[in-house]
């Protein structure tokens, strides 16, 4: 027992050291960001075209095409690229963030900025996985900007509005239907509140397993949900790395055994 504890402490220390060494660089220019501007969602330039109901979509490629053409909310008119999702379409775990930022909008891929690099490190050091082994997506597929006229500005990110999230949510649900993962990891408070339909904060929700409130793939087709901190929160507050490590250990145990400890 003593030996196991010592090994766990050593693993944790190594994990924290790795994350610190790799991500300790100077803050990005403009990271402090300009003073937040008032929320401004552009008026659609043309009448929004409603997408076909998601049930009609035959596969992920067709869904990705629909997301690329989506104008269901103002974000679709301001983004540079729709950010559909990345990774294995047979993944057993789907990581869900809030929405794309500057880097993601430019590259068309989720979690490619500093938060994404940290997420990759966590996947590698705790779970022994690459991003191509899991699936990574966001609640909203387009970059929410404070100033939508200025997609080249840094410090222009803002959280998605409830309307934007409701407009985009069916795409995520359809992605989950195609992938049929065993579990979802919600990264931070926004996806946790939205997917678990709760008002509770992430520090209360993290570290526990929940059931996704809807059966997305038939009777009994339950998906487990494990909330944890958003990697951006770990960049701001390194003390949260330890809890995140605990959460990832819970995920690892579930992926290895198919069971949640303490439950049959
Ligand atoms: N933060 C998110 O929530 N999603 C991304 O894709 C990048 C940063």
PDB file of C-alpha atoms and ligand atoms in Angstrom:
ATOM      1  CA  UNK A   1       0.000   0.000   0.000  1.00  0.00           C
ATOM      2  CA  UNK A   2       2.821   2.339   1.020  1.00  0.00           C
ATOM      3  CA  UNK A   3       4.621   1.478  -2.176  1.00  0.00           C
ATOM      4  CA  UNK A   4       1.494   2.177  -4.291  1.00  0.00           C
ATOM      5  CA  UNK A   5       1.066   5.535  -2.593  1.00  0.00           C
ATOM      6  CA  UNK A   6       4.707   6.393  -3.198  1.00  0.00           C
ATOM      7  CA  UNK A   7       4.359   5.425  -6.877  1.00  0.00           C
ATOM      8  CA  UNK A   8       1.183   7.491  -7.242  1.00  0.00           C
ATOM      9  CA  UNK A   9       2.903  10.496  -5.635  1.00  0.00           C
ATOM     10  CA  UNK A  10       5.876  10.070  -7.981  1.00  0.00           C
ATOM     11  CA  UNK A  11       3.577   9.845 -11.055  1.00  0.00           C
ATOM     12  CA  UNK A  12       1.704  12.954  -9.968  1.00  0.00           C
ATOM     13  CA  UNK A  13       4.929  14.895  -9.423  1.00  0.00           C
ATOM     14  CA  UNK A  14       6.232  13.793 -12.849  1.00  0.00           C
ATOM     15  CA  UNK A  15       2.956  14.786 -14.518  1.00  0.00           C
ATOM     16  CA  UNK A  16       2.972  18.234 -12.922  1.00  0.00           C
ATOM     17  CA  UNK A  17       6.653  18.721 -13.826  1.00  0.00           C
ATOM     18  CA  UNK A  18       6.020  17.721 -17.451  1.00  0.00           C
ATOM     19  CA  UNK A  19       3.109  20.113 -17.809  1.00  0.00           C
ATOM     20  CA  UNK A  20       5.075  22.923 -16.166  1.00  0.00           C
ATOM     21  CA  UNK A  21       8.202  22.420 -18.258  1.00  0.00           C
ATOM     22  CA  UNK A  22       6.354  22.233 -21.526  1.00  0.00           C
ATOM     23  CA  UNK A  23       3.963  25.059 -20.950  1.00  0.00           C
ATOM     24  CA  UNK A  24       5.861  27.483 -18.810  1.00  0.00           C
ATOM     25  CA  UNK A  25       6.596  29.870 -21.698  1.00  0.00           C
ATOM     26  CA  UNK A  26       5.970  33.593 -21.424  1.00  0.00           C
ATOM     27  CA  UNK A  27       2.350  34.669 -21.666  1.00  0.00           C
ATOM     28  CA  UNK A  28       1.158  35.152 -25.226  1.00  0.00           C
ATOM     29  CA  UNK A  29       1.387  38.771 -26.389  1.00  0.00           C
ATOM     30  CA  UNK A  30      -1.857  40.422 -25.513  1.00  0.00           C
ATOM     31  CA  UNK A  31      -2.771  37.523 -23.192  1.00  0.00           C
ATOM     32  CA  UNK A  32      -3.972  39.992 -20.578  1.00  0.00           C
ATOM     33  CA  UNK A  33      -6.269  41.117 -23.368  1.00  0.00           C
ATOM     34  CA  UNK A  34      -7.919  44.388 -24.049  1.00  0.00           C
ATOM     35  CA  UNK A  35     -10.832  45.495 -21.907  1.00  0.00           C
ATOM     36  CA  UNK A  36     -13.806  43.329 -22.780  1.00  0.00           C
ATOM     37  CA  UNK A  37     -16.008  44.997 -25.355  1.00  0.00           C
ATOM     38  CA  UNK A  38     -19.756  44.661 -25.085  1.00  0.00           C
ATOM     39  CA  UNK A  39     -21.200  41.506 -26.572  1.00  0.00           C
ATOM     40  CA  UNK A  40     -21.864  41.998 -30.235  1.00  0.00           C
ATOM     41  CA  UNK A  41     -23.307  39.263 -32.387  1.00  0.00           C
ATOM     42  CA  UNK A  42     -23.597  40.401 -35.993  1.00  0.00           C
ATOM     43  CA  UNK A  43     -26.958  40.543 -37.634  1.00  0.00           C
ATOM     44  CA  UNK A  44     -27.107  37.860 -40.302  1.00  0.00           C
ATOM     45  CA  UNK A  45     -26.180  39.291 -43.701  1.00  0.00           C
ATOM     46  CA  UNK A  46     -28.890  37.237 -45.352  1.00  0.00           C
ATOM     47  CA  UNK A  47     -31.857  35.261 -44.129  1.00  0.00           C
ATOM     48  CA  UNK A  48     -30.487  32.273 -42.211  1.00  0.00           C
ATOM     49  CA  UNK A  49     -30.911  29.005 -44.072  1.00  0.00           C
ATOM     50  CA  UNK A  50     -32.265  26.401 -41.674  1.00  0.00           C
ATOM     51  CA  UNK A  51     -30.238  23.197 -41.855  1.00  0.00           C
ATOM     52  CA  UNK A  52     -31.956  19.951 -42.709  1.00  0.00           C
ATOM     53  CA  UNK A  53     -33.067  18.161 -39.574  1.00  0.00           C
ATOM     54  CA  UNK A  54     -30.028  16.354 -38.219  1.00  0.00           C
ATOM     55  CA  UNK A  55     -31.806  12.983 -38.308  1.00  0.00           C
ATOM     56  CA  UNK A  56     -31.528  13.044 -42.118  1.00  0.00           C
ATOM     57  CA  UNK A  57     -27.755  13.129 -42.077  1.00  0.00           C
ATOM     58  CA  UNK A  58     -26.232   9.838 -43.210  1.00  0.00           C
ATOM     59  CA  UNK A  59     -22.719  10.112 -41.791  1.00  0.00           C
ATOM     60  CA  UNK A  60     -20.099  12.307 -40.124  1.00  0.00           C
ATOM     61  CA  UNK A  61     -18.783  13.710 -43.407  1.00  0.00           C
ATOM     62  CA  UNK A  62     -22.252  14.896 -44.364  1.00  0.00           C
ATOM     63  CA  UNK A  63     -22.650  16.376 -40.883  1.00  0.00           C
ATOM     64  CA  UNK A  64     -19.294  18.151 -41.169  1.00  0.00           C
ATOM     65  CA  UNK A  65     -20.453  19.580 -44.518  1.00  0.00           C
ATOM     66  CA  UNK A  66     -23.616  20.856 -42.897  1.00  0.00           C
ATOM     67  CA  UNK A  67     -21.685  22.497 -40.050  1.00  0.00           C
ATOM     68  CA  UNK A  68     -19.375  24.146 -42.585  1.00  0.00           C
ATOM     69  CA  UNK A  69     -22.385  25.707 -44.309  1.00  0.00           C
ATOM     70  CA  UNK A  70     -24.290  26.515 -41.105  1.00  0.00           C
ATOM     71  CA  UNK A  71     -25.719  29.988 -40.594  1.00  0.00           C
ATOM     72  CA  UNK A  72     -28.118  29.141 -37.767  1.00  0.00           C
ATOM     73  CA  UNK A  73     -26.687  31.967 -35.649  1.00  0.00           C
ATOM     74  CA  UNK A  74     -24.509  35.045 -36.071  1.00  0.00           C
ATOM     75  CA  UNK A  75     -21.301  33.106 -35.371  1.00  0.00           C
ATOM     76  CA  UNK A  76     -21.600  31.461 -38.772  1.00  0.00           C
ATOM     77  CA  UNK A  77     -21.245  34.853 -40.462  1.00  0.00           C
ATOM     78  CA  UNK A  78     -18.146  35.976 -38.557  1.00  0.00           C
ATOM     79  CA  UNK A  79     -16.009  32.836 -38.253  1.00  0.00           C
ATOM     80  CA  UNK A  80     -13.053  32.124 -40.494  1.00  0.00           C
ATOM     81  CA  UNK A  81     -13.545  28.351 -40.266  1.00  0.00           C
ATOM     82  CA  UNK A  82     -16.142  26.105 -38.739  1.00  0.00           C
ATOM     83  CA  UNK A  83     -14.415  23.881 -36.180  1.00  0.00           C
ATOM     84  CA  UNK A  84     -16.211  20.556 -36.451  1.00  0.00           C
ATOM     85  CA  UNK A  85     -14.130  18.182 -34.327  1.00  0.00           C
ATOM     86  CA  UNK A  86     -11.050  16.007 -34.572  1.00  0.00           C
ATOM     87  CA  UNK A  87      -9.915  12.519 -33.673  1.00  0.00           C
ATOM     88  CA  UNK A  88     -11.117   8.972 -33.938  1.00  0.00           C
ATOM     89  CA  UNK A  89     -14.697   8.508 -35.034  1.00  0.00           C
ATOM     90  CA  UNK A  90     -14.631   5.262 -33.049  1.00  0.00           C
ATOM     91  CA  UNK A  91     -13.311   6.892 -29.882  1.00  0.00           C
ATOM     92  CA  UNK A  92     -14.483   5.588 -26.513  1.00  0.00           C
ATOM     93  CA  UNK A  93     -14.118   9.050 -25.006  1.00  0.00           C
ATOM     94  CA  UNK A  94     -15.159  12.414 -26.391  1.00  0.00           C
ATOM     95  CA  UNK A  95     -13.705  15.589 -24.843  1.00  0.00           C
ATOM     96  CA  UNK A  96     -16.070  18.555 -25.111  1.00  0.00           C
ATOM     97  CA  UNK A  97     -14.938  22.160 -24.737  1.00  0.00           C
ATOM     98  CA  UNK A  98     -16.779  25.442 -24.918  1.00  0.00           C
ATOM     99  CA  UNK A  99     -16.045  26.862 -28.347  1.00  0.00           C
ATOM    100  CA  UNK A 100     -13.164  27.638 -30.679  1.00  0.00           C
ATOM    101  CA  UNK A 101     -10.788  30.525 -29.989  1.00  0.00           C
ATOM    102  CA  UNK A 102      -8.509  32.527 -32.285  1.00  0.00           C
ATOM    103  CA  UNK A 103      -6.106  29.668 -33.140  1.00  0.00           C
ATOM    104  CA  UNK A 104      -8.889  27.177 -33.659  1.00  0.00           C
ATOM    105  CA  UNK A 105     -10.786  29.577 -35.931  1.00  0.00           C
ATOM    106  CA  UNK A 106      -7.660  30.026 -38.030  1.00  0.00           C
ATOM    107  CA  UNK A 107      -6.839  26.316 -38.251  1.00  0.00           C
ATOM    108  CA  UNK A 108     -10.341  24.829 -38.304  1.00  0.00           C
ATOM    109  CA  UNK A 109      -9.399  22.375 -35.538  1.00  0.00           C
ATOM    110  CA  UNK A 110     -10.410  22.355 -31.845  1.00  0.00           C
ATOM    111  CA  UNK A 111      -7.898  22.827 -29.029  1.00  0.00           C
ATOM    112  CA  UNK A 112      -4.788  23.777 -31.003  1.00  0.00           C
ATOM    113  CA  UNK A 113      -3.741  26.834 -28.933  1.00  0.00           C
ATOM    114  CA  UNK A 114      -2.034  26.764 -25.519  1.00  0.00           C
ATOM    115  CA  UNK A 115      -5.007  25.049 -23.881  1.00  0.00           C
ATOM    116  CA  UNK A 116      -4.916  22.421 -26.584  1.00  0.00           C
ATOM    117  CA  UNK A 117      -1.213  21.798 -26.102  1.00  0.00           C
ATOM    118  CA  UNK A 118      -1.889  21.267 -22.421  1.00  0.00           C
ATOM    119  CA  UNK A 119      -4.767  18.919 -23.220  1.00  0.00           C
ATOM    120  CA  UNK A 120      -2.429  16.892 -25.480  1.00  0.00           C
ATOM    121  CA  UNK A 121       0.104  16.673 -22.636  1.00  0.00           C
ATOM    122  CA  UNK A 122      -2.533  15.489 -20.183  1.00  0.00           C
ATOM    123  CA  UNK A 123      -3.764  12.866 -22.647  1.00  0.00           C
ATOM    124  CA  UNK A 124      -0.227  11.634 -23.158  1.00  0.00           C
ATOM    125  CA  UNK A 125       1.109  11.709 -19.616  1.00  0.00           C
ATOM    126  CA  UNK A 126      -1.890  10.405 -17.694  1.00  0.00           C
ATOM    127  CA  UNK A 127      -3.798   8.353 -20.247  1.00  0.00           C
ATOM    128  CA  UNK A 128      -1.030   7.351 -22.664  1.00  0.00           C
ATOM    129  CA  UNK A 129      -3.263   8.541 -25.526  1.00  0.00           C
ATOM    130  CA  UNK A 130      -2.829  10.796 -28.539  1.00  0.00           C
ATOM    131  CA  UNK A 131      -5.477  13.186 -29.781  1.00  0.00           C
ATOM    132  CA  UNK A 132      -6.057  10.790 -32.674  1.00  0.00           C
ATOM    133  CA  UNK A 133      -7.128   8.104 -30.137  1.00  0.00           C
ATOM    134  CA  UNK A 134      -9.930  10.242 -28.672  1.00  0.00           C
ATOM    135  CA  UNK A 135     -12.451  12.659 -30.168  1.00  0.00           C
ATOM    136  CA  UNK A 136     -12.362  16.380 -29.364  1.00  0.00           C
ATOM    137  CA  UNK A 137     -15.216  18.780 -30.072  1.00  0.00           C
ATOM    138  CA  UNK A 138     -16.904  21.871 -28.703  1.00  0.00           C
ATOM    139  CA  UNK A 139     -20.407  22.919 -27.762  1.00  0.00           C
ATOM    140  CA  UNK A 140     -20.311  25.625 -30.453  1.00  0.00           C
ATOM    141  CA  UNK A 141     -18.497  25.068 -33.719  1.00  0.00           C
ATOM    142  CA  UNK A 142     -17.660  28.674 -34.558  1.00  0.00           C
ATOM    143  CA  UNK A 143     -15.486  31.243 -32.770  1.00  0.00           C
ATOM    144  CA  UNK A 144     -17.516  33.517 -30.480  1.00  0.00           C
ATOM    145  CA  UNK A 145     -15.926  36.953 -30.839  1.00  0.00           C
ATOM    146  CA  UNK A 146     -16.433  40.164 -28.874  1.00  0.00           C
ATOM    147  CA  UNK A 147     -15.830  42.080 -32.083  1.00  0.00           C
ATOM    148  CA  UNK A 148     -17.057  39.841 -34.900  1.00  0.00           C
ATOM    149  CA  UNK A 149     -15.749  42.281 -37.514  1.00  0.00           C
ATOM    150  CA  UNK A 150     -12.209  41.606 -36.375  1.00  0.00           C
ATOM    151  CA  UNK A 151     -11.330  37.888 -36.524  1.00  0.00           C
ATOM    152  CA  UNK A 152      -7.612  38.766 -36.727  1.00  0.00           C
ATOM    153  CA  UNK A 153      -7.640  40.448 -33.292  1.00  0.00           C
ATOM    154  CA  UNK A 154      -6.165  38.623 -30.298  1.00  0.00           C
ATOM    155  CA  UNK A 155      -8.037  38.814 -26.985  1.00  0.00           C
ATOM    156  CA  UNK A 156     -11.304  38.827 -28.933  1.00  0.00           C
ATOM    157  CA  UNK A 157     -12.780  35.632 -27.476  1.00  0.00           C
ATOM    158  CA  UNK A 158     -15.978  35.541 -25.459  1.00  0.00           C
ATOM    159  CA  UNK A 159     -18.150  32.729 -24.110  1.00  0.00           C
ATOM    160  CA  UNK A 160     -20.976  31.532 -26.382  1.00  0.00           C
ATOM    161  CA  UNK A 161     -24.441  32.829 -25.579  1.00  0.00           C
ATOM    162  CA  UNK A 162     -27.239  30.421 -24.562  1.00  0.00           C
ATOM    163  CA  UNK A 163     -28.888  31.013 -27.967  1.00  0.00           C
ATOM    164  CA  UNK A 164     -25.696  30.131 -29.830  1.00  0.00           C
ATOM    165  CA  UNK A 165     -25.287  27.002 -27.728  1.00  0.00           C
ATOM    166  CA  UNK A 166     -28.871  25.850 -28.334  1.00  0.00           C
ATOM    167  CA  UNK A 167     -28.510  26.460 -32.052  1.00  0.00           C
ATOM    168  CA  UNK A 168     -25.326  24.378 -32.216  1.00  0.00           C
ATOM    169  CA  UNK A 169     -26.092  21.613 -29.715  1.00  0.00           C
ATOM    170  CA  UNK A 170     -27.839  19.278 -32.214  1.00  0.00           C
ATOM    171  CA  UNK A 171     -24.566  18.997 -34.130  1.00  0.00           C
ATOM    172  CA  UNK A 172     -22.737  17.743 -31.062  1.00  0.00           C
ATOM    173  CA  UNK A 173     -25.533  15.311 -30.280  1.00  0.00           C
ATOM    174  CA  UNK A 174     -25.364  14.001 -33.818  1.00  0.00           C
ATOM    175  CA  UNK A 175     -21.593  13.594 -33.520  1.00  0.00           C
ATOM    176  CA  UNK A 176     -22.166  11.580 -30.344  1.00  0.00           C
ATOM    177  CA  UNK A 177     -24.765   9.434 -32.108  1.00  0.00           C
ATOM    178  CA  UNK A 178     -22.283   8.556 -34.825  1.00  0.00           C
ATOM    179  CA  UNK A 179     -19.323   7.952 -32.494  1.00  0.00           C
ATOM    180  CA  UNK A 180     -21.251   6.149 -29.728  1.00  0.00           C
ATOM    181  CA  UNK A 181     -18.571   6.792 -27.093  1.00  0.00           C
ATOM    182  CA  UNK A 182     -18.619   5.138 -23.690  1.00  0.00           C
ATOM    183  CA  UNK A 183     -18.057   8.493 -22.039  1.00  0.00           C
ATOM    184  CA  UNK A 184     -17.724  12.249 -22.417  1.00  0.00           C
ATOM    185  CA  UNK A 185     -15.294  14.461 -20.535  1.00  0.00           C
ATOM    186  CA  UNK A 186     -16.664  17.986 -20.238  1.00  0.00           C
ATOM    187  CA  UNK A 187     -13.883  20.562 -20.054  1.00  0.00           C
ATOM    188  CA  UNK A 188     -14.896  23.352 -17.722  1.00  0.00           C
ATOM    189  CA  UNK A 189     -18.052  24.860 -16.500  1.00  0.00           C
ATOM    190  CA  UNK A 190     -19.795  25.805 -19.766  1.00  0.00           C
ATOM    191  CA  UNK A 191     -20.022  22.338 -21.381  1.00  0.00           C
ATOM    192  CA  UNK A 192     -20.709  20.771 -17.979  1.00  0.00           C
ATOM    193  CA  UNK A 193     -23.669  23.056 -17.308  1.00  0.00           C
ATOM    194  CA  UNK A 194     -25.043  22.652 -20.803  1.00  0.00           C
ATOM    195  CA  UNK A 195     -24.662  18.895 -21.206  1.00  0.00           C
ATOM    196  CA  UNK A 196     -25.699  17.969 -17.670  1.00  0.00           C
ATOM    197  CA  UNK A 197     -28.368  20.602 -17.423  1.00  0.00           C
ATOM    198  CA  UNK A 198     -27.093  21.947 -14.125  1.00  0.00           C
ATOM    199  CA  UNK A 199     -26.302  25.290 -12.515  1.00  0.00           C
ATOM    200  CA  UNK A 200     -23.576  23.856 -10.317  1.00  0.00           C
ATOM    201  CA  UNK A 201     -20.027  25.070 -10.811  1.00  0.00           C
ATOM    202  CA  UNK A 202     -17.188  22.925 -12.103  1.00  0.00           C
ATOM    203  CA  UNK A 203     -15.402  22.702  -8.758  1.00  0.00           C
ATOM    204  CA  UNK A 204     -18.486  20.954  -7.344  1.00  0.00           C
ATOM    205  CA  UNK A 205     -19.222  18.805 -10.402  1.00  0.00           C
ATOM    206  CA  UNK A 206     -15.706  17.560 -11.198  1.00  0.00           C
ATOM    207  CA  UNK A 207     -14.412  14.278  -9.911  1.00  0.00           C
ATOM    208  CA  UNK A 208     -17.786  12.486 -10.181  1.00  0.00           C
ATOM    209  CA  UNK A 209     -19.424  10.458 -12.907  1.00  0.00           C
ATOM    210  CA  UNK A 210     -22.885  11.393 -14.229  1.00  0.00           C
ATOM    211  CA  UNK A 211     -25.280   9.961 -16.813  1.00  0.00           C
ATOM    212  CA  UNK A 212     -25.877  11.973 -19.947  1.00  0.00           C
ATOM    213  CA  UNK A 213     -29.488  13.042 -19.521  1.00  0.00           C
ATOM    214  CA  UNK A 214     -30.669  11.713 -22.900  1.00  0.00           C
ATOM    215  CA  UNK A 215     -30.381   8.290 -24.486  1.00  0.00           C
ATOM    216  CA  UNK A 216     -28.759   9.202 -27.757  1.00  0.00           C
ATOM    217  CA  UNK A 217     -28.400   5.788 -29.273  1.00  0.00           C
ATOM    218  CA  UNK A 218     -31.355   3.681 -28.373  1.00  0.00           C
ATOM    219  CA  UNK A 219     -32.691   2.255 -25.122  1.00  0.00           C
ATOM    220  CA  UNK A 220     -29.880   1.693 -22.652  1.00  0.00           C
ATOM    221  CA  UNK A 221     -27.507   3.675 -24.839  1.00  0.00           C
ATOM    222  CA  UNK A 222     -26.220   5.618 -21.892  1.00  0.00           C
ATOM    223  CA  UNK A 223     -23.118   7.767 -22.007  1.00  0.00           C
ATOM    224  CA  UNK A 224     -21.221   8.488 -18.817  1.00  0.00           C
ATOM    225  CA  UNK A 225     -20.066  12.058 -18.268  1.00  0.00           C
ATOM    226  CA  UNK A 226     -17.015  13.122 -16.267  1.00  0.00           C
ATOM    227  CA  UNK A 227     -16.567  16.870 -15.770  1.00  0.00           C
ATOM    228  CA  UNK A 228     -13.094  18.251 -15.198  1.00  0.00           C
ATOM    229  CA  UNK A 229     -11.382  21.625 -15.340  1.00  0.00           C
ATOM    230  CA  UNK A 230     -10.811  23.350 -18.684  1.00  0.00           C
ATOM    231  CA  UNK A 231      -7.084  23.331 -19.550  1.00  0.00           C
ATOM    232  CA  UNK A 232      -7.199  27.140 -19.725  1.00  0.00           C
ATOM    233  CA  UNK A 233      -8.125  27.137 -16.024  1.00  0.00           C
ATOM    234  CA  UNK A 234      -5.000  25.062 -15.299  1.00  0.00           C
ATOM    235  CA  UNK A 235      -2.892  27.608 -17.171  1.00  0.00           C
ATOM    236  CA  UNK A 236      -4.330  30.349 -14.977  1.00  0.00           C
ATOM    237  CA  UNK A 237      -4.235  28.339 -11.761  1.00  0.00           C
ATOM    238  CA  UNK A 238      -1.660  25.513 -11.684  1.00  0.00           C
ATOM    239  CA  UNK A 239      -3.054  24.330  -8.315  1.00  0.00           C
ATOM    240  CA  UNK A 240      -5.926  22.765 -10.267  1.00  0.00           C
ATOM    241  CA  UNK A 241      -3.569  20.335 -12.002  1.00  0.00           C
ATOM    242  CA  UNK A 242      -3.721  17.906  -9.114  1.00  0.00           C
ATOM    243  CA  UNK A 243      -7.528  17.584  -9.238  1.00  0.00           C
ATOM    244  CA  UNK A 244      -7.364  17.208 -12.994  1.00  0.00           C
ATOM    245  CA  UNK A 245      -4.854  14.400 -12.559  1.00  0.00           C
ATOM    246  CA  UNK A 246      -7.276  12.660 -10.187  1.00  0.00           C
ATOM    247  CA  UNK A 247     -10.077  13.048 -12.728  1.00  0.00           C
ATOM    248  CA  UNK A 248      -7.942  11.645 -15.533  1.00  0.00           C
ATOM    249  CA  UNK A 249      -7.027   8.676 -13.351  1.00  0.00           C
ATOM    250  CA  UNK A 250     -10.770   8.025 -12.920  1.00  0.00           C
ATOM    251  CA  UNK A 251     -11.166   8.208 -16.685  1.00  0.00           C
ATOM    252  CA  UNK A 252      -8.233   5.843 -17.233  1.00  0.00           C
ATOM    253  CA  UNK A 253      -9.705   3.290 -14.812  1.00  0.00           C
ATOM    254  CA  UNK A 254     -13.069   3.488 -16.593  1.00  0.00           C
ATOM    255  CA  UNK A 255     -11.510   3.096 -20.031  1.00  0.00           C
ATOM    256  CA  UNK A 256      -9.469   0.110 -18.846  1.00  0.00           C
ATOM    257  CA  UNK A 257     -12.201  -1.734 -16.956  1.00  0.00           C
ATOM    258  CA  UNK A 258     -15.463  -0.412 -18.405  1.00  0.00           C
ATOM    259  CA  UNK A 259     -16.518   0.074 -14.782  1.00  0.00           C
ATOM    260  CA  UNK A 260     -16.831   2.990 -12.436  1.00  0.00           C
ATOM    261  CA  UNK A 261     -15.180   2.198  -9.157  1.00  0.00           C
ATOM    262  CA  UNK A 262     -17.737   1.597  -6.435  1.00  0.00           C
ATOM    263  CA  UNK A 263     -20.430   0.723  -9.037  1.00  0.00           C
ATOM    264  CA  UNK A 264     -21.205  -2.560 -10.848  1.00  0.00           C
TER     265      UNK A 264
HETATM  266  N1  LIG B   1     -11.180  26.326 -25.663  1.00  0.00           N
HETATM  267  C1  LIG B   1     -12.254  25.563 -25.970  1.00  0.00           C
HETATM  268  O1  LIG B   1     -13.174  25.438 -25.161  1.00  0.00           O
HETATM  269  N2  LIG B   1     -12.275  24.964 -27.157  1.00  0.00           N
HETATM  270  C2  LIG B   1     -11.279  25.049 -28.050  1.00  0.00           C
HETATM  271  O2  LIG B   1     -11.374  24.435 -29.122  1.00  0.00           O
HETATM  272  C3  LIG B   1     -10.178  25.844 -27.699  1.00  0.00           C
HETATM  273  C4  LIG B   1     -10.144  26.468 -26.498  1.00  0.00           C
END
